[in-house]
PDB file of C-alpha atoms in Angstrom:
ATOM      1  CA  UNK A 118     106.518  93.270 174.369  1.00  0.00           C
ATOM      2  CA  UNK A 119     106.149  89.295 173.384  1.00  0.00           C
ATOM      3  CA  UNK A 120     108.214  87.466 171.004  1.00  0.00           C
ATOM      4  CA  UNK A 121     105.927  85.231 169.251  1.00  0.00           C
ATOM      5  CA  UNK A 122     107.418  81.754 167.372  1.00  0.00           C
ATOM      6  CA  UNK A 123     105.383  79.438 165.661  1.00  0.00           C
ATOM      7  CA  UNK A 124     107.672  76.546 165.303  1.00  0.00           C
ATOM      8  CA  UNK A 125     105.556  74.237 163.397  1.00  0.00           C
ATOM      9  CA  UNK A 126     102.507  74.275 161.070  1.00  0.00           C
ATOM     10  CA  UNK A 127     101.401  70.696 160.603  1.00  0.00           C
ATOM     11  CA  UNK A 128      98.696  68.668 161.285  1.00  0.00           C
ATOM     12  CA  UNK A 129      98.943  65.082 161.944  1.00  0.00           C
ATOM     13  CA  UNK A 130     102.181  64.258 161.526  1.00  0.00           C
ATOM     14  CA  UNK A 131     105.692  65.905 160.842  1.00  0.00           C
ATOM     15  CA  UNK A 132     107.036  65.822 157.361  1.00  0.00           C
ATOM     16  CA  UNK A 133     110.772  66.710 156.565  1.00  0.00           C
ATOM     17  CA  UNK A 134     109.575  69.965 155.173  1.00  0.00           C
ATOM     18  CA  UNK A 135     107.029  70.924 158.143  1.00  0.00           C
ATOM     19  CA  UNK A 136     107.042  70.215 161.747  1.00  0.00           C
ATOM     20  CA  UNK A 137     103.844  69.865 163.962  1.00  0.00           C
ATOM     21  CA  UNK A 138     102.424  72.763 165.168  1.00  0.00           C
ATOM     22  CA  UNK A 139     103.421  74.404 168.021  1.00  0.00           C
ATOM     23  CA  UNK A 140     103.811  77.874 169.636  1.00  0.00           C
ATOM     24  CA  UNK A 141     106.034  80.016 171.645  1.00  0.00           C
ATOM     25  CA  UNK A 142     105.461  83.054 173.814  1.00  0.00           C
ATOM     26  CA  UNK A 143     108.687  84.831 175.481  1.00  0.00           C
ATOM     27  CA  UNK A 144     107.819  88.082 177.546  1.00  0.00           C
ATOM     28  CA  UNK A 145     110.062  89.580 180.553  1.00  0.00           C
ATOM     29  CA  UNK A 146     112.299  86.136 180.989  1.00  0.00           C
ATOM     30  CA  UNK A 147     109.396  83.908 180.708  1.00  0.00           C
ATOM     31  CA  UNK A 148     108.534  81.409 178.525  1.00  0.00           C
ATOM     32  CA  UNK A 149     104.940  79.996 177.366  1.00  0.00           C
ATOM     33  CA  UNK A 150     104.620  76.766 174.965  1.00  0.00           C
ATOM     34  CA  UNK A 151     101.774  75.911 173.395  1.00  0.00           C
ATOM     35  CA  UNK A 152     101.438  71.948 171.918  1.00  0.00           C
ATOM     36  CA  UNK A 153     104.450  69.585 171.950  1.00  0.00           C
ATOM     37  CA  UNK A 154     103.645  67.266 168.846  1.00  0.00           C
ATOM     38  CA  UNK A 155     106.837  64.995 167.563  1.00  0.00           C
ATOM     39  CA  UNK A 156     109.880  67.126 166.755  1.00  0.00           C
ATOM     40  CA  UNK A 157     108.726  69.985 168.544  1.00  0.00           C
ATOM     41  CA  UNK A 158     112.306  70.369 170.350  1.00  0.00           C
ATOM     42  CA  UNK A 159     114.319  70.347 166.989  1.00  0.00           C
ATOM     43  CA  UNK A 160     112.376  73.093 165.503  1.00  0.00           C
ATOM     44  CA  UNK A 161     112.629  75.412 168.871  1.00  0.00           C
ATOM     45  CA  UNK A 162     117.043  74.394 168.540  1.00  0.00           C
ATOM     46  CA  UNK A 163     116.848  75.030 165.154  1.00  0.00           C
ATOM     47  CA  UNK A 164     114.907  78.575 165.744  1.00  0.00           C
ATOM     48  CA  UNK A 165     117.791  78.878 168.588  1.00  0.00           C
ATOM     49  CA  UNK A 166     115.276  79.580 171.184  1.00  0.00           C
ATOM     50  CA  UNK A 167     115.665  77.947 174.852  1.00  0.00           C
ATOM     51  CA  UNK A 168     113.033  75.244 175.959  1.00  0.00           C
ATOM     52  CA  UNK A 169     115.726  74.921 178.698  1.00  0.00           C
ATOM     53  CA  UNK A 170     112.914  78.069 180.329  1.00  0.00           C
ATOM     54  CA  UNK A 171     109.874  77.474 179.584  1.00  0.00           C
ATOM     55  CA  UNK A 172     107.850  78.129 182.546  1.00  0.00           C
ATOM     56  CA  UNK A 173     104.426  77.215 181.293  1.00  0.00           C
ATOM     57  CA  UNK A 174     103.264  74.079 178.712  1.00  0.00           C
ATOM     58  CA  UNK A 175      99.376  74.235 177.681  1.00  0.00           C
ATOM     59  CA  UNK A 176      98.148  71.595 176.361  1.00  0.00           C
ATOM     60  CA  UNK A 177      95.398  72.290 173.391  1.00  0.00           C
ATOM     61  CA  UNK A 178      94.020  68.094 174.186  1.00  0.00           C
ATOM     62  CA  UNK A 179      95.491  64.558 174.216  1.00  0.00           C
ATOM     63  CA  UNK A 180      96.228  64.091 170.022  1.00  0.00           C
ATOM     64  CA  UNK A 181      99.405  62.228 169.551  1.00  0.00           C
ATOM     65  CA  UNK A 182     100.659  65.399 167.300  1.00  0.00           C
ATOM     66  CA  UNK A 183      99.354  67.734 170.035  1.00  0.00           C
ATOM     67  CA  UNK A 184     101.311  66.247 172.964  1.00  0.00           C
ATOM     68  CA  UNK A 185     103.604  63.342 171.733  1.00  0.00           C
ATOM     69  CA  UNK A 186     106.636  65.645 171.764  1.00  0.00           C
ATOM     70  CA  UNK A 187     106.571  66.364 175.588  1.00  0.00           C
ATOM     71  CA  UNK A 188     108.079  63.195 177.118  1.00  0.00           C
ATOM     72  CA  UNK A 189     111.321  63.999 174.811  1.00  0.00           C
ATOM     73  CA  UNK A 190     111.175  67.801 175.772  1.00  0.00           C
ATOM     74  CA  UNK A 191     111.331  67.207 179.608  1.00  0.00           C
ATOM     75  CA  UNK A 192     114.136  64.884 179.302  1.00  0.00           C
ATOM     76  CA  UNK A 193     115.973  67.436 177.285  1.00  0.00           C
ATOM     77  CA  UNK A 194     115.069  70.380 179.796  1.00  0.00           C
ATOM     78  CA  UNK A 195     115.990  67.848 182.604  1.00  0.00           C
ATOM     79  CA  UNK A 196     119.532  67.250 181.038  1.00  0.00           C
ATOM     80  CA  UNK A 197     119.974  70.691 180.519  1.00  0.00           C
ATOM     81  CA  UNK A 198     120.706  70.822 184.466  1.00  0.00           C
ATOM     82  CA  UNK A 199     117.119  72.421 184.855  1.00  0.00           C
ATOM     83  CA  UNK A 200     115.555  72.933 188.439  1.00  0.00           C
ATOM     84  CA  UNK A 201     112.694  75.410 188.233  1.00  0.00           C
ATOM     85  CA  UNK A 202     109.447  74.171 188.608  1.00  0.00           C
ATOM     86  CA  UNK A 203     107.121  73.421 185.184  1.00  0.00           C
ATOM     87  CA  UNK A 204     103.465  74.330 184.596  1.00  0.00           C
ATOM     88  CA  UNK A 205     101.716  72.145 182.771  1.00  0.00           C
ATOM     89  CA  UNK A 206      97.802  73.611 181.679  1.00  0.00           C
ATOM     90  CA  UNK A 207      95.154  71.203 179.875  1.00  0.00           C
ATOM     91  CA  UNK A 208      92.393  69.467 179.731  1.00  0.00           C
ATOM     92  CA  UNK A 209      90.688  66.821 182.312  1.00  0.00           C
ATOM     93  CA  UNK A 210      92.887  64.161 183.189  1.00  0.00           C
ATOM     94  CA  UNK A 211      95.907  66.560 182.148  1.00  0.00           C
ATOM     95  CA  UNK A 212      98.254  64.876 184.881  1.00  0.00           C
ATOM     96  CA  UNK A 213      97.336  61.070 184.087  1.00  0.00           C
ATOM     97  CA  UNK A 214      98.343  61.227 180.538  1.00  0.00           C
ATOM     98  CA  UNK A 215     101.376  63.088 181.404  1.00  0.00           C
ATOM     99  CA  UNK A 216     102.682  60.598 183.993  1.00  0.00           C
ATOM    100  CA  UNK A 217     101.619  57.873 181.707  1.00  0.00           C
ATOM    101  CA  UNK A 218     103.938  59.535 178.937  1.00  0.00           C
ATOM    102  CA  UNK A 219     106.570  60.054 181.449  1.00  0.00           C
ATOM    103  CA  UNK A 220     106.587  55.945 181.588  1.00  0.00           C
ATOM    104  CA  UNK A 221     110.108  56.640 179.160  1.00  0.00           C
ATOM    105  CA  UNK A 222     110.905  60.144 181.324  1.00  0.00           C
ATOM    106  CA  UNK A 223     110.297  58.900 185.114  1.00  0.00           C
ATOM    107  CA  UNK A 224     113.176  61.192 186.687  1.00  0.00           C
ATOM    108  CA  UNK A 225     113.540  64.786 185.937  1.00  0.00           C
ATOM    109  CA  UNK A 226     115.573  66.763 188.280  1.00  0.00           C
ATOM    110  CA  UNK A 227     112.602  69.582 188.288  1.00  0.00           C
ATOM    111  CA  UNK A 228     108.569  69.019 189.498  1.00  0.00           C
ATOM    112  CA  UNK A 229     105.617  69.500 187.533  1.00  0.00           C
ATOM    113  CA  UNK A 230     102.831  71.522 188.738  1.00  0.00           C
ATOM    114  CA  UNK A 231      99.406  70.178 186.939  1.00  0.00           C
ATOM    115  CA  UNK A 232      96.460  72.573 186.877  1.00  0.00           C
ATOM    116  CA  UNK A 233      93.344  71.130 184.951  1.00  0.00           C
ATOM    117  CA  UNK A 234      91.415  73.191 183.202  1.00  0.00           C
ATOM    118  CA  UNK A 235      87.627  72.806 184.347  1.00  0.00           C
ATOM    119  CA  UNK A 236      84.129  73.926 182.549  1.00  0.00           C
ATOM    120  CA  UNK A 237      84.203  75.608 179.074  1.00  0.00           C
ATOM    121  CA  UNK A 238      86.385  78.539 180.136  1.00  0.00           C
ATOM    122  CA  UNK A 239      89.146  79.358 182.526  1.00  0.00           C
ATOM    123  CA  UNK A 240      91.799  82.271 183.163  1.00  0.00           C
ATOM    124  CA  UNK A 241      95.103  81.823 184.899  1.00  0.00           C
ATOM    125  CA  UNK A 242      97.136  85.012 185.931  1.00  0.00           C
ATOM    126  CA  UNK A 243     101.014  83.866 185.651  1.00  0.00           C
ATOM    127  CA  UNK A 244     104.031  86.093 185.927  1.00  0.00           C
ATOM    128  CA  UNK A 245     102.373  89.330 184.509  1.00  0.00           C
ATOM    129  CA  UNK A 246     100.345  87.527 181.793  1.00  0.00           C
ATOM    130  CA  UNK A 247      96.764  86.431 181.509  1.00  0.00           C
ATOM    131  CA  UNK A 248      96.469  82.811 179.798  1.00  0.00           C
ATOM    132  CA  UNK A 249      92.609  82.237 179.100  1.00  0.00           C
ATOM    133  CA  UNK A 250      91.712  78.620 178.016  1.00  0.00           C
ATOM    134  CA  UNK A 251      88.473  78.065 176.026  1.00  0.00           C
ATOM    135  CA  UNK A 252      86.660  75.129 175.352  1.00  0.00           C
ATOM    136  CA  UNK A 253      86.142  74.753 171.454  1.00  0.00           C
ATOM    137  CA  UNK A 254      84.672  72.121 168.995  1.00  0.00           C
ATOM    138  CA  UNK A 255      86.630  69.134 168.105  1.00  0.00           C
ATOM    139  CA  UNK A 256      86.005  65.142 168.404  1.00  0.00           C
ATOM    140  CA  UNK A 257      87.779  65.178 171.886  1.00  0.00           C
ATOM    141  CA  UNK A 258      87.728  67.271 174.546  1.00  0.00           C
ATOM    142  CA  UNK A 259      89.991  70.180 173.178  1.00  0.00           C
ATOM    143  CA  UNK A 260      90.895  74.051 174.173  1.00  0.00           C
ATOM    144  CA  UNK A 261      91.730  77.464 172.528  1.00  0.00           C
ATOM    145  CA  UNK A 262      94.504  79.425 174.178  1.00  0.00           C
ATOM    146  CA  UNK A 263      94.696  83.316 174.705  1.00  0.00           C
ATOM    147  CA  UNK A 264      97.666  84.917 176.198  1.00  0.00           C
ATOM    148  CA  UNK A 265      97.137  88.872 177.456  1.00  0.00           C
ATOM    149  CA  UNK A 266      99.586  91.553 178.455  1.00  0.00           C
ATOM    150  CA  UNK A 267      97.959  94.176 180.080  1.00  0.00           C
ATOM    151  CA  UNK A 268      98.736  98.020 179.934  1.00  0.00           C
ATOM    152  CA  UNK A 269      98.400 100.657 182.667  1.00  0.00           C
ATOM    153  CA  UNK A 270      97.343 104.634 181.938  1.00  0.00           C
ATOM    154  CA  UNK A 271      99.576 106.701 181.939  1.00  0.00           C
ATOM    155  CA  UNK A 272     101.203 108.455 185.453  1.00  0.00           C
ATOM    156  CA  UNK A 273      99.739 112.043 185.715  1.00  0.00           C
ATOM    157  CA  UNK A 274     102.288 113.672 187.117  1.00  0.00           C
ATOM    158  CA  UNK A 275     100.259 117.156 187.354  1.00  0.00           C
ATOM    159  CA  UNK A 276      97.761 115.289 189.232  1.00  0.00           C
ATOM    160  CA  UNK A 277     100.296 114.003 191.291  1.00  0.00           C
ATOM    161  CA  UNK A 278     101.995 117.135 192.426  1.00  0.00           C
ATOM    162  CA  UNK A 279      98.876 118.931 192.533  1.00  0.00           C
ATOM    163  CA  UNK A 280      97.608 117.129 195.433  1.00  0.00           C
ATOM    164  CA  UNK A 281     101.241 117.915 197.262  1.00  0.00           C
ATOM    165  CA  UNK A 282     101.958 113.370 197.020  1.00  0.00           C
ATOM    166  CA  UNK A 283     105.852 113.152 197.326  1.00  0.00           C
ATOM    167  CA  UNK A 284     107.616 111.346 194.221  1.00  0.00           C
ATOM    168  CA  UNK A 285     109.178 108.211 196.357  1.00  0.00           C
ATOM    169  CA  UNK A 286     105.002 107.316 196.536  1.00  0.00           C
ATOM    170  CA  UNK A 287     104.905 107.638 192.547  1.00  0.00           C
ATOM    171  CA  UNK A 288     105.602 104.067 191.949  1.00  0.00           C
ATOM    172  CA  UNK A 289     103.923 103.117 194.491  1.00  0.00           C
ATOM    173  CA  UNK A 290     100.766 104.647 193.242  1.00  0.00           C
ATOM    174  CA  UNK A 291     101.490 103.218 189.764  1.00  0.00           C
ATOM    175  CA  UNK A 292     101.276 100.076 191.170  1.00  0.00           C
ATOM    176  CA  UNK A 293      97.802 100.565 192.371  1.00  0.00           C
ATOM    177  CA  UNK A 294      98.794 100.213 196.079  1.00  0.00           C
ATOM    178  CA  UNK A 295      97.163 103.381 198.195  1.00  0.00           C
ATOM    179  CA  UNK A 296      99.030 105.921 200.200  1.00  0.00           C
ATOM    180  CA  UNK A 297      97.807 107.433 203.221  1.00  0.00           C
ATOM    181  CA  UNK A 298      99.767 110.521 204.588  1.00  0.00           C
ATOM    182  CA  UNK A 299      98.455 112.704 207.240  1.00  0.00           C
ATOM    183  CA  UNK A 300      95.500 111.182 207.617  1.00  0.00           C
ATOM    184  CA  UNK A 301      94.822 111.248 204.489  1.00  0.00           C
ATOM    185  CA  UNK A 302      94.502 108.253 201.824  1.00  0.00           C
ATOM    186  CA  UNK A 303      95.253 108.277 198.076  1.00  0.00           C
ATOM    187  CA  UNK A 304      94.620 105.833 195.075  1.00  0.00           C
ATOM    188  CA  UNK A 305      96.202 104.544 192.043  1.00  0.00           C
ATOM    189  CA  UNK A 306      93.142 106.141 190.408  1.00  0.00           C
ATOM    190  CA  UNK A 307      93.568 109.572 191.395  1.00  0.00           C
ATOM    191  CA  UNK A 308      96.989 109.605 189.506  1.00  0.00           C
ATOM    192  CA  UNK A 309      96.318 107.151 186.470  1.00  0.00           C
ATOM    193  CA  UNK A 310      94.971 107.371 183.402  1.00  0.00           C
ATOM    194  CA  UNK A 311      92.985 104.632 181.993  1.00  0.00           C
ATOM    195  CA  UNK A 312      94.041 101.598 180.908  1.00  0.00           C
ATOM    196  CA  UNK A 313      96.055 101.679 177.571  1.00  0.00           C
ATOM    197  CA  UNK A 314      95.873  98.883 174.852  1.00  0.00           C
ATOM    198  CA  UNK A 315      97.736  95.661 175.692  1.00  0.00           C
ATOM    199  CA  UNK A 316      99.047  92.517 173.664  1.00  0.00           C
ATOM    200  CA  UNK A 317      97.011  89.434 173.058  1.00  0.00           C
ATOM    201  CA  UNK A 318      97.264  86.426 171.004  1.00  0.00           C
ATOM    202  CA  UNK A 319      94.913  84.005 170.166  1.00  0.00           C
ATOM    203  CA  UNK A 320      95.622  80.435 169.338  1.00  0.00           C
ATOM    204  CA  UNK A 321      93.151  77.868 168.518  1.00  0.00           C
ATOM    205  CA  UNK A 322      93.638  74.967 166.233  1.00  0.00           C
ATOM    206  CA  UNK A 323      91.464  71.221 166.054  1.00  0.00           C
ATOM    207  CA  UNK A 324      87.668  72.705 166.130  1.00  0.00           C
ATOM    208  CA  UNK A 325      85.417  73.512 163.832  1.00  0.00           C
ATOM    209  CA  UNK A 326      84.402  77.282 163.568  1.00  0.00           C
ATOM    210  CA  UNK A 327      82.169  78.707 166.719  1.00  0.00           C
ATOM    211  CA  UNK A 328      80.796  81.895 168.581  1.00  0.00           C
ATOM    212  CA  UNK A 329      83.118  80.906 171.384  1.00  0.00           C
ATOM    213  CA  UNK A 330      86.347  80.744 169.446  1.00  0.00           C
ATOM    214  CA  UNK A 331      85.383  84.357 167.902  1.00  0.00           C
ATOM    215  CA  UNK A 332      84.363  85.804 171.071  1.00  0.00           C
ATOM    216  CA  UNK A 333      88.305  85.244 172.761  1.00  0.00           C
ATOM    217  CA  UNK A 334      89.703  86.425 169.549  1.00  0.00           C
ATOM    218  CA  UNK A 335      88.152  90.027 169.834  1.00  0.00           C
ATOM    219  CA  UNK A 336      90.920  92.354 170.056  1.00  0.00           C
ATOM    220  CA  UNK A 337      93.334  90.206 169.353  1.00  0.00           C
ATOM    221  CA  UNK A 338      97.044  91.340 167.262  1.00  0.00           C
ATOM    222  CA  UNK A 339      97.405  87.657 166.519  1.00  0.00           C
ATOM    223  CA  UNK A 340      95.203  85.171 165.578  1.00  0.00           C
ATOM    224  CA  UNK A 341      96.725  81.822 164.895  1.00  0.00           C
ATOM    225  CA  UNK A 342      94.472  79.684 164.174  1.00  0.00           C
ATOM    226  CA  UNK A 343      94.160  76.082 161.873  1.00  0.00           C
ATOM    227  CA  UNK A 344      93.506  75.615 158.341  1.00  0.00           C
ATOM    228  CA  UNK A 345      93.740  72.260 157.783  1.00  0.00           C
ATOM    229  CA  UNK A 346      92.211  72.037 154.123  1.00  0.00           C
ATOM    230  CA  UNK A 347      92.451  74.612 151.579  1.00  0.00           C
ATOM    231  CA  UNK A 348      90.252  73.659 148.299  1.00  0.00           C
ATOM    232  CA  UNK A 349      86.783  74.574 147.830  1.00  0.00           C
ATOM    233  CA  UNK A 350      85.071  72.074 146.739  1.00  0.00           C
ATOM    234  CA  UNK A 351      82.313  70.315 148.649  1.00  0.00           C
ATOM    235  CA  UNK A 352      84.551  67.270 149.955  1.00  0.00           C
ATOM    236  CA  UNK A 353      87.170  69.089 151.679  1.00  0.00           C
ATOM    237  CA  UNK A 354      84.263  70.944 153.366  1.00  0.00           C
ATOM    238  CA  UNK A 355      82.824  67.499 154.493  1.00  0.00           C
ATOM    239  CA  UNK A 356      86.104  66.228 155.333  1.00  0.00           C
ATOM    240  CA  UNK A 357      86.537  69.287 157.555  1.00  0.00           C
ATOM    241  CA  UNK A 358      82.828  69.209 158.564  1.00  0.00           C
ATOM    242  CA  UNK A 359      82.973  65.021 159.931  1.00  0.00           C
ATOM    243  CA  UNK A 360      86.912  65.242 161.056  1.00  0.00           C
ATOM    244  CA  UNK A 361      86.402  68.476 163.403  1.00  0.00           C
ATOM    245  CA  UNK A 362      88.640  70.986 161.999  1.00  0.00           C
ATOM    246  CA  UNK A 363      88.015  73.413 159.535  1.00  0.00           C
ATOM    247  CA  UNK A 364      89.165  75.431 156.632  1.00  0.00           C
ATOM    248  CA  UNK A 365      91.088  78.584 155.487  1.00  0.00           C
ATOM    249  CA  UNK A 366      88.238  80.416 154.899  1.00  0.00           C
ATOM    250  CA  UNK A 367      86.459  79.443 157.849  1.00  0.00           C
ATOM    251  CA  UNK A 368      89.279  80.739 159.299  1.00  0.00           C
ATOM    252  CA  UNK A 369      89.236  84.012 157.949  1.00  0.00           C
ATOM    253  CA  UNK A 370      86.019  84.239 158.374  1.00  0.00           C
ATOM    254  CA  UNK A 371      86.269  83.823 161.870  1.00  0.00           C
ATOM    255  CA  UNK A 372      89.252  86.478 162.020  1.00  0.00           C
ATOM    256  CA  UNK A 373      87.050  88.793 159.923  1.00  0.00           C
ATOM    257  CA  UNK A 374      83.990  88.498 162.462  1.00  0.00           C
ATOM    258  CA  UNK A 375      86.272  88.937 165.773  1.00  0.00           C
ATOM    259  CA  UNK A 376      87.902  91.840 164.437  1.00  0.00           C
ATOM    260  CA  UNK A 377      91.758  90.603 164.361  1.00  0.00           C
ATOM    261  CA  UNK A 378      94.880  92.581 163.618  1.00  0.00           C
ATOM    262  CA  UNK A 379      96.572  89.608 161.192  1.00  0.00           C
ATOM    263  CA  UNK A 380      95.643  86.013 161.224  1.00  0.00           C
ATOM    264  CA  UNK A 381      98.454  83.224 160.875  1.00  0.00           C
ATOM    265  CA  UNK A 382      96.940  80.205 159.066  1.00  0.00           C
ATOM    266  CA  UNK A 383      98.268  76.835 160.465  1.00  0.00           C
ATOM    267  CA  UNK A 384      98.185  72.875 161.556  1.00  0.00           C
ATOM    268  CA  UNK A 385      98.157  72.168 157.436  1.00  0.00           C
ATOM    269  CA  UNK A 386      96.988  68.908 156.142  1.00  0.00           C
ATOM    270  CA  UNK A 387      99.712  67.004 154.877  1.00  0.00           C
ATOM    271  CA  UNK A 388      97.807  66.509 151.201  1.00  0.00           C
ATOM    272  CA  UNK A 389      98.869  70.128 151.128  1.00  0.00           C
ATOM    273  CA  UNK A 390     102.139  70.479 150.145  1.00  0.00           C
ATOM    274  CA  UNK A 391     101.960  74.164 148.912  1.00  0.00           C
ATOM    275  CA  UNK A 392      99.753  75.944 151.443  1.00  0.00           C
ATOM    276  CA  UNK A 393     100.182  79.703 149.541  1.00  0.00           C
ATOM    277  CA  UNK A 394      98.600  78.648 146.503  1.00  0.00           C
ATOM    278  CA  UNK A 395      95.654  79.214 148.502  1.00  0.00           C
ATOM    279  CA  UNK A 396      96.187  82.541 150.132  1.00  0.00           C
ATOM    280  CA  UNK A 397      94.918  85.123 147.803  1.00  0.00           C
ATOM    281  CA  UNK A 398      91.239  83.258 148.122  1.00  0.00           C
ATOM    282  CA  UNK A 399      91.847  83.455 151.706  1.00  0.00           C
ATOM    283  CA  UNK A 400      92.595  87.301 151.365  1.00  0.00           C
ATOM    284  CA  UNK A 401      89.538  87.903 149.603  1.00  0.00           C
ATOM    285  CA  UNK A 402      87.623  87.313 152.924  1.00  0.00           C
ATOM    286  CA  UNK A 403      90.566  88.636 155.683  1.00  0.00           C
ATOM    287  CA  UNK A 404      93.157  90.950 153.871  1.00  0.00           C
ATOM    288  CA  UNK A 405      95.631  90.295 156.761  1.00  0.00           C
ATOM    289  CA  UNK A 406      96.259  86.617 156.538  1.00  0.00           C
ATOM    290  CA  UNK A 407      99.441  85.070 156.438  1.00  0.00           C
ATOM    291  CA  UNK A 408     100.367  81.546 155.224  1.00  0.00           C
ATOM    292  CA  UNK A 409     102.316  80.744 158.703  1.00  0.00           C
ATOM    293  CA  UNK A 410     105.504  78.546 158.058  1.00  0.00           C
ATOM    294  CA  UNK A 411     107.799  76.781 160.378  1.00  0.00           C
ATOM    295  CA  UNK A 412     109.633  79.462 163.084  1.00  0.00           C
ATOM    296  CA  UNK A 413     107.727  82.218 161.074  1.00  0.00           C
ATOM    297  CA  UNK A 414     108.820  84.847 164.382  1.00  0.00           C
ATOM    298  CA  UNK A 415     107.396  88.221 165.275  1.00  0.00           C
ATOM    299  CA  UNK A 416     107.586  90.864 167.913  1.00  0.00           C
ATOM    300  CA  UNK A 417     104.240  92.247 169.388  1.00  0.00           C
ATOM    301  CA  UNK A 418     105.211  96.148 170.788  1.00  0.00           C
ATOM    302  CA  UNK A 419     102.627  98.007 172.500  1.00  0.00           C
ATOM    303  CA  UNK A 420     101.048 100.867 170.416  1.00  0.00           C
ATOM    304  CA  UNK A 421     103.471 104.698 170.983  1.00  0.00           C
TER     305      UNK A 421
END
């Protein structure tokens, strides 16, 4: 299961009415954070949701309302009495900026693990999830995030007894370690079914539309992705076109192409001060799209 928070859903700067846009993952005790524009902490106390544990920040690229958030956060996870280690993920030069930002946050009672994200694509396997940065298309160096749960087949238990293994090995087995008894060896797949459907998210905001973005959102039950401009006409195109980013409906049609369960529409100009006017031209091209708002929650299950 993951308990998914987006706790903003602005672009550029925060406005009384809509924070910047940033994401949280929670799954077994853990906690993932996506982005750390300004304000980011007040929305995740005002969801009620502890930054005190996050165990992993990535870092979509170095935009003030991407990342100006974070020197504030660690000194409020540092005076929380923190002492567990942070992750930070992002982009070339990923620990420079951050030590540079920690100019006004120089002593934290915890360390900070760095890990730069090299070429256009990169997976990282972290407490039972599978975080997948992709390079995507924006005026600076930027990334798309996925974030995977995986799901073993199911035990066979007839298979099991059938070939006379004793049930303290079950769990073993399911773990895809071998047994050997008697001489004998036995593997995960002689008791297992196939892999069953996991979770994944995709999140991806500050690019314009592209094969690569689509291609790590196949299969996903969340897409979350930006729509920074939401009219039609030609000049919000071009203003989406020359600034990087790109509309609702290049959104959706980006959800449409990879296949998505829902799509959560985000990182809003701030010209737009009523994002839903635009959603039922949206759902024209992806039924399952969702104006996202700030702390709009929900809780991925796997499928019975």
């Amino acid at each position: 299961m993951l308990d998914i928070c987006l706790l903003g859903t602005g672009g550029m700067m925060p406005l009384p009415y809509r924070f910047l846009t940033s994401l949280m993952v929670r799954y077994n005790g853990h906690t993932v954070m996506i982005d750390c524009g300004e304000a980011t902490q007040i929305s995740a106390r005002l969801q009620g949701w502890s930054f005190k544990d996050i165990d992993v920040l990535m870092i979509t690229h170095f935009h003030a309302d991407h990342i100006s958030g974070l020197p504030g956060l660690l000194l409020a996870m540092g005076n929380a009495d923190r002492s567990e280690p942070l992750t930070i993920i992002g982009p070339k030069y990923i620990e420079k900026v951050v030590n540079s930002l920690r100019v006004i946050a120089p002593e934290l009672p915890f360390s900070i693990k760095f890990i730069e994200i090299s070429g256009t694509e990169q997976t990282f396997n972290l407490f039972g999830l599978r975080l997948k940065a992709f390079k995507v298309n924006h005026n600076i160096l930027c990334y798309g995030y996925s974030i995977e749960l995986d799901r073993k087949g199911r035990f066979n238990v007839e298979a099991a007894r059938a070939l006379d293994i004793p049930v303290n090995y079950w769990k073993v087995l399911q773990n895809g370690e071998s047994v050997t008894l008697d001489g004998k060896t036995y593997t995960s797949d002689m008791v297992m079914g196939e892999d069953r459907k996991g979770l994944k998210v995709t999140y991806c905001t500050d690019s314009r539309p592209t094969e690569q973005i689509v291609e790590n959102a196949k299969g996903s039950d969340l897409f979350i992705c930006e729509g920074m401009y939401g009219e039609k006409d030609e000049e919000s195109f071009e203003k989406a076109k020359n600034k990087k980013h790109m509309t609702m409906y290049e959104a959706a049609e980006m959800a449409k192409e990879a296949g998505v369960q829902e799509l959560w529409l985000t990182h809003f100009s701030p010209s737009i001060t009523k994002p839903k006017a635009y959603i039922e031209a949206v759902r024209e091209i992806f039924p399952n799209s969702i104006i996202g708002k700030d702390r709009i929650t929900k809780e991925l299950k796997f499928e019975d």
